[in-house]
Amino acid sequence: MTATPGLRSPRLASPDLLRSVFRRHAAGVAVITARDGGGPVGFTATSLTSVSAEPPLLSFGIGTGASSWPVISEAEHVGVHILGEHQRELAATFARSGADRFGAPTGWRSGPEGVPVLDDVLAWLVCRVVARVPAGDHRIVLAEVVVGDPSGAGRPLLYHQGRFGGLRD
């Protein structure tokens, strides 16, 4: 590997390098939910991406070792929730391994297609899963929007440098 002038100390590709770089990338925070016969599951995601307007498609990543993966791997529909600055604790709960994610104080209801829909979010969508694409130790889930509500109030929650925060003016 040759050094590029002006760059300090480049490192070879590794999981640590990727994590270190993406800690510097601010991302919006979403919670993905689904349900099976055993009840609701969900996880915090910062990998949410708009893919296509026509048809309306989005994607998100999930690790195959995640506790939610067995349900997401079979789910026909998922819920996608855009969190607000006021929901830092909710984001942390859905990110924490072993947490009772749908117990109090989490407010939610059964929404369209039986998908768990979280209360008081900036926006939510219910989507039909159209593909699960292998990507290393993750899967990229492609989903088509079925129904949603963009009318929540507030400012978006962000994830940066390992912490949840808000926009600065």
mmCIF file of C-alpha atoms in Angstrom:
data_model
loop_
_atom_site.group_PDB
_atom_site.id
_atom_site.type_symbol
_atom_site.label_atom_id
_atom_site.label_comp_id
_atom_site.label_asym_id
_atom_site.label_seq_id
_atom_site.Cartn_x
_atom_site.Cartn_y
_atom_site.Cartn_z
ATOM 1 C CA MET A 1 0.000 0.000 0.000
ATOM 2 C CA THR A 2 1.377 3.407 -0.915
ATOM 3 C CA ALA A 3 0.789 6.463 1.196
ATOM 4 C CA THR A 4 -1.331 9.246 -0.247
ATOM 5 C CA PRO A 5 0.200 12.711 0.254
ATOM 6 C CA GLY A 6 -1.679 14.692 2.904
ATOM 7 C CA LEU A 7 -3.157 11.656 4.657
ATOM 8 C CA ARG A 8 -1.890 10.849 8.124
ATOM 9 C CA SER A 9 -1.753 7.123 8.697
ATOM 10 C CA PRO A 10 -4.025 4.982 6.554
ATOM 11 C CA ARG A 11 -4.935 1.574 7.980
ATOM 12 C CA LEU A 12 -5.762 -1.626 6.192
ATOM 13 C CA ALA A 13 -9.408 -2.665 6.057
ATOM 14 C CA SER A 14 -10.741 -4.259 9.238
ATOM 15 C CA PRO A 15 -13.971 -4.301 11.265
ATOM 16 C CA ASP A 16 -12.373 -1.778 13.654
ATOM 17 C CA LEU A 17 -11.486 0.602 10.806
ATOM 18 C CA LEU A 18 -15.051 0.478 9.456
ATOM 19 C CA ARG A 19 -16.548 1.098 12.925
ATOM 20 C CA SER A 20 -14.090 3.957 13.567
ATOM 21 C CA VAL A 21 -14.964 5.685 10.300
ATOM 22 C CA PHE A 22 -18.724 5.277 10.725
ATOM 23 C CA ARG A 23 -18.613 6.674 14.276
ATOM 24 C CA ARG A 24 -17.783 9.961 12.521
ATOM 25 C CA HIS A 25 -20.832 9.658 10.242
ATOM 26 C CA ALA A 26 -23.960 11.169 11.805
ATOM 27 C CA ALA A 27 -27.028 9.076 11.051
ATOM 28 C CA GLY A 28 -30.724 9.349 11.687
ATOM 29 C CA VAL A 29 -32.163 6.879 14.182
ATOM 30 C CA ALA A 30 -34.989 4.477 13.419
ATOM 31 C CA VAL A 31 -36.567 1.535 15.194
ATOM 32 C CA ILE A 32 -37.593 -1.452 13.098
ATOM 33 C CA THR A 33 -40.377 -3.673 14.455
ATOM 34 C CA ALA A 34 -42.045 -6.936 13.465
ATOM 35 C CA ARG A 35 -44.224 -9.592 15.030
ATOM 36 C CA ASP A 36 -44.615 -13.334 14.963
ATOM 37 C CA GLY A 37 -46.593 -15.804 17.086
ATOM 38 C CA GLY A 38 -44.168 -15.207 19.952
ATOM 39 C CA GLY A 39 -44.834 -11.480 20.130
ATOM 40 C CA PRO A 40 -43.248 -8.240 18.983
ATOM 41 C CA VAL A 41 -39.557 -7.714 18.255
ATOM 42 C CA GLY A 42 -37.620 -4.594 17.396
ATOM 43 C CA PHE A 43 -34.188 -3.029 17.153
ATOM 44 C CA THR A 44 -32.560 0.364 16.725
ATOM 45 C CA ALA A 45 -31.188 0.980 13.237
ATOM 46 C CA THR A 46 -29.014 3.734 11.815
ATOM 47 C CA SER A 47 -28.734 2.030 8.423
ATOM 48 C CA LEU A 48 -32.149 3.107 7.095
ATOM 49 C CA THR A 49 -32.008 4.288 3.485
ATOM 50 C CA SER A 50 -34.546 5.455 0.929
ATOM 51 C CA VAL A 51 -34.002 3.302 -2.173
ATOM 52 C CA SER A 52 -36.697 4.203 -4.705
ATOM 53 C CA ALA A 53 -39.659 6.581 -5.009
ATOM 54 C CA GLU A 54 -41.452 4.480 -7.637
ATOM 55 C CA PRO A 55 -42.188 2.003 -6.260
ATOM 56 C CA PRO A 56 -41.578 3.370 -2.739
ATOM 57 C CA LEU A 57 -38.748 1.192 -1.405
ATOM 58 C CA LEU A 58 -36.404 1.452 1.563
ATOM 59 C CA SER A 59 -33.638 -0.676 3.020
ATOM 60 C CA PHE A 60 -32.058 -1.370 6.391
ATOM 61 C CA GLY A 61 -29.351 -3.689 7.657
ATOM 62 C CA ILE A 62 -29.601 -6.236 10.441
ATOM 63 C CA GLY A 63 -26.958 -8.582 11.836
ATOM 64 C CA THR A 64 -27.748 -12.278 11.550
ATOM 65 C CA GLY A 65 -26.732 -12.657 15.206
ATOM 66 C CA ALA A 66 -29.277 -10.057 16.382
ATOM 67 C CA SER A 67 -32.056 -11.284 18.660
ATOM 68 C CA SER A 68 -34.638 -9.794 16.245
ATOM 69 C CA TRP A 69 -33.204 -11.527 13.168
ATOM 70 C CA PRO A 70 -35.142 -14.816 13.447
ATOM 71 C CA VAL A 71 -38.454 -12.910 13.280
ATOM 72 C CA ILE A 72 -37.257 -10.346 10.692
ATOM 73 C CA SER A 73 -35.926 -13.218 8.553
ATOM 74 C CA GLU A 74 -39.480 -14.579 8.193
ATOM 75 C CA ALA A 75 -41.641 -11.455 8.535
ATOM 76 C CA GLU A 76 -43.858 -10.443 5.626
ATOM 77 C CA HIS A 77 -44.196 -6.894 7.017
ATOM 78 C CA VAL A 78 -42.067 -4.599 9.193
ATOM 79 C CA GLY A 79 -42.611 -1.294 10.918
ATOM 80 C CA VAL A 80 -40.144 1.555 10.398
ATOM 81 C CA HIS A 81 -40.169 4.383 12.944
ATOM 82 C CA ILE A 82 -38.226 7.656 12.690
ATOM 83 C CA LEU A 83 -37.315 8.766 16.208
ATOM 84 C CA GLY A 84 -37.263 12.307 17.573
ATOM 85 C CA GLU A 85 -34.774 13.987 19.922
ATOM 86 C CA HIS A 86 -37.178 13.301 22.792
ATOM 87 C CA GLN A 87 -36.748 9.537 22.282
ATOM 88 C CA ARG A 88 -33.128 8.949 23.278
ATOM 89 C CA GLU A 89 -34.134 6.465 25.976
ATOM 90 C CA LEU A 90 -36.402 4.587 23.552
ATOM 91 C CA ALA A 91 -33.515 4.332 21.073
ATOM 92 C CA ALA A 92 -31.229 3.063 23.840
ATOM 93 C CA THR A 93 -33.819 0.509 24.983
ATOM 94 C CA PHE A 94 -34.222 -0.940 21.488
ATOM 95 C CA ALA A 95 -30.411 -1.004 21.089
ATOM 96 C CA ARG A 96 -29.774 -2.765 24.422
ATOM 97 C CA SER A 97 -29.372 -6.530 24.384
ATOM 98 C CA GLY A 98 -31.789 -8.324 26.706
ATOM 99 C CA ALA A 99 -34.010 -5.255 27.303
ATOM 100 C CA ASP A 100 -37.795 -5.575 27.590
ATOM 101 C CA ARG A 101 -38.268 -3.423 24.517
ATOM 102 C CA PHE A 102 -42.069 -3.435 24.461
ATOM 103 C CA GLY A 103 -42.673 -3.206 28.222
ATOM 104 C CA ALA A 104 -43.413 0.032 30.075
ATOM 105 C CA PRO A 105 -42.611 2.821 29.419
ATOM 106 C CA THR A 106 -42.647 1.947 25.679
ATOM 107 C CA GLY A 107 -45.969 2.969 24.164
ATOM 108 C CA TRP A 108 -47.118 0.993 21.133
ATOM 109 C CA ARG A 109 -50.115 -0.569 19.451
ATOM 110 C CA SER A 110 -50.803 -3.231 16.862
ATOM 111 C CA GLY A 111 -50.909 -1.420 13.523
ATOM 112 C CA PRO A 112 -51.633 -2.351 9.918
ATOM 113 C CA GLU A 113 -50.743 -5.950 9.046
ATOM 114 C CA GLY A 114 -50.371 -6.608 12.790
ATOM 115 C CA VAL A 115 -47.035 -4.756 12.870
ATOM 116 C CA PRO A 116 -46.132 -3.083 16.190
ATOM 117 C CA VAL A 117 -46.351 0.713 15.740
ATOM 118 C CA LEU A 118 -44.565 2.867 18.318
ATOM 119 C CA ASP A 119 -46.230 5.922 19.871
ATOM 120 C CA ASP A 120 -45.026 9.518 19.588
ATOM 121 C CA VAL A 121 -42.503 9.027 16.755
ATOM 122 C CA LEU A 122 -41.763 11.643 14.078
ATOM 123 C CA ALA A 123 -43.002 9.301 11.355
ATOM 124 C CA TRP A 124 -43.784 5.642 10.818
ATOM 125 C CA LEU A 125 -44.249 3.259 7.912
ATOM 126 C CA VAL A 126 -45.486 -0.284 7.541
ATOM 127 C CA CYS A 127 -43.635 -2.018 4.726
ATOM 128 C CA ARG A 128 -43.872 -5.338 2.885
ATOM 129 C CA VAL A 129 -40.531 -7.161 2.802
ATOM 130 C CA VAL A 130 -39.527 -7.847 -0.805
ATOM 131 C CA ALA A 131 -35.957 -9.163 -0.394
ATOM 132 C CA ARG A 132 -33.273 -10.075 2.117
ATOM 133 C CA VAL A 133 -29.828 -9.709 0.552
ATOM 134 C CA PRO A 134 -26.807 -11.425 2.176
ATOM 135 C CA ALA A 135 -24.077 -8.911 3.048
ATOM 136 C CA GLY A 136 -21.314 -10.407 5.200
ATOM 137 C CA ASP A 137 -22.578 -10.982 8.750
ATOM 138 C CA HIS A 138 -25.689 -8.882 7.981
ATOM 139 C CA ARG A 139 -28.682 -8.943 5.698
ATOM 140 C CA ILE A 140 -29.915 -5.915 3.780
ATOM 141 C CA VAL A 141 -33.693 -5.948 3.938
ATOM 142 C CA LEU A 142 -35.530 -4.285 1.051
ATOM 143 C CA ALA A 143 -39.121 -3.336 1.826
ATOM 144 C CA GLU A 144 -41.940 -1.628 -0.069
ATOM 145 C CA VAL A 145 -43.978 1.012 1.748
ATOM 146 C CA VAL A 146 -47.631 0.027 2.263
ATOM 147 C CA VAL A 147 -48.928 2.735 4.625
ATOM 148 C CA GLY A 148 -47.528 5.343 7.001
ATOM 149 C CA ASP A 149 -47.859 8.622 8.854
ATOM 150 C CA PRO A 150 -45.286 11.454 8.559
ATOM 151 C CA SER A 151 -47.104 13.886 10.887
ATOM 152 C CA GLY A 152 -45.244 13.518 14.212
ATOM 153 C CA ALA A 153 -43.863 16.659 15.835
ATOM 154 C CA GLY A 154 -40.286 17.396 16.796
ATOM 155 C CA ARG A 155 -36.725 17.260 15.543
ATOM 156 C CA PRO A 156 -34.880 14.092 14.474
ATOM 157 C CA LEU A 157 -32.709 12.021 16.760
ATOM 158 C CA LEU A 158 -29.159 11.465 15.483
ATOM 159 C CA TYR A 159 -26.456 8.930 16.281
ATOM 160 C CA HIS A 160 -22.856 10.140 16.235
ATOM 161 C CA GLN A 161 -19.636 9.078 18.000
ATOM 162 C CA GLY A 162 -21.504 6.315 19.847
ATOM 163 C CA ARG A 163 -24.113 8.665 21.344
ATOM 164 C CA PHE A 164 -27.669 9.763 20.616
ATOM 165 C CA GLY A 165 -28.058 13.515 20.129
ATOM 166 C CA GLY A 166 -29.858 16.222 18.216
ATOM 167 C CA LEU A 167 -29.274 18.765 15.508
ATOM 168 C CA ARG A 168 -27.512 22.003 16.357
ATOM 169 C CA ASP A 169 -28.493 25.229 14.648
#
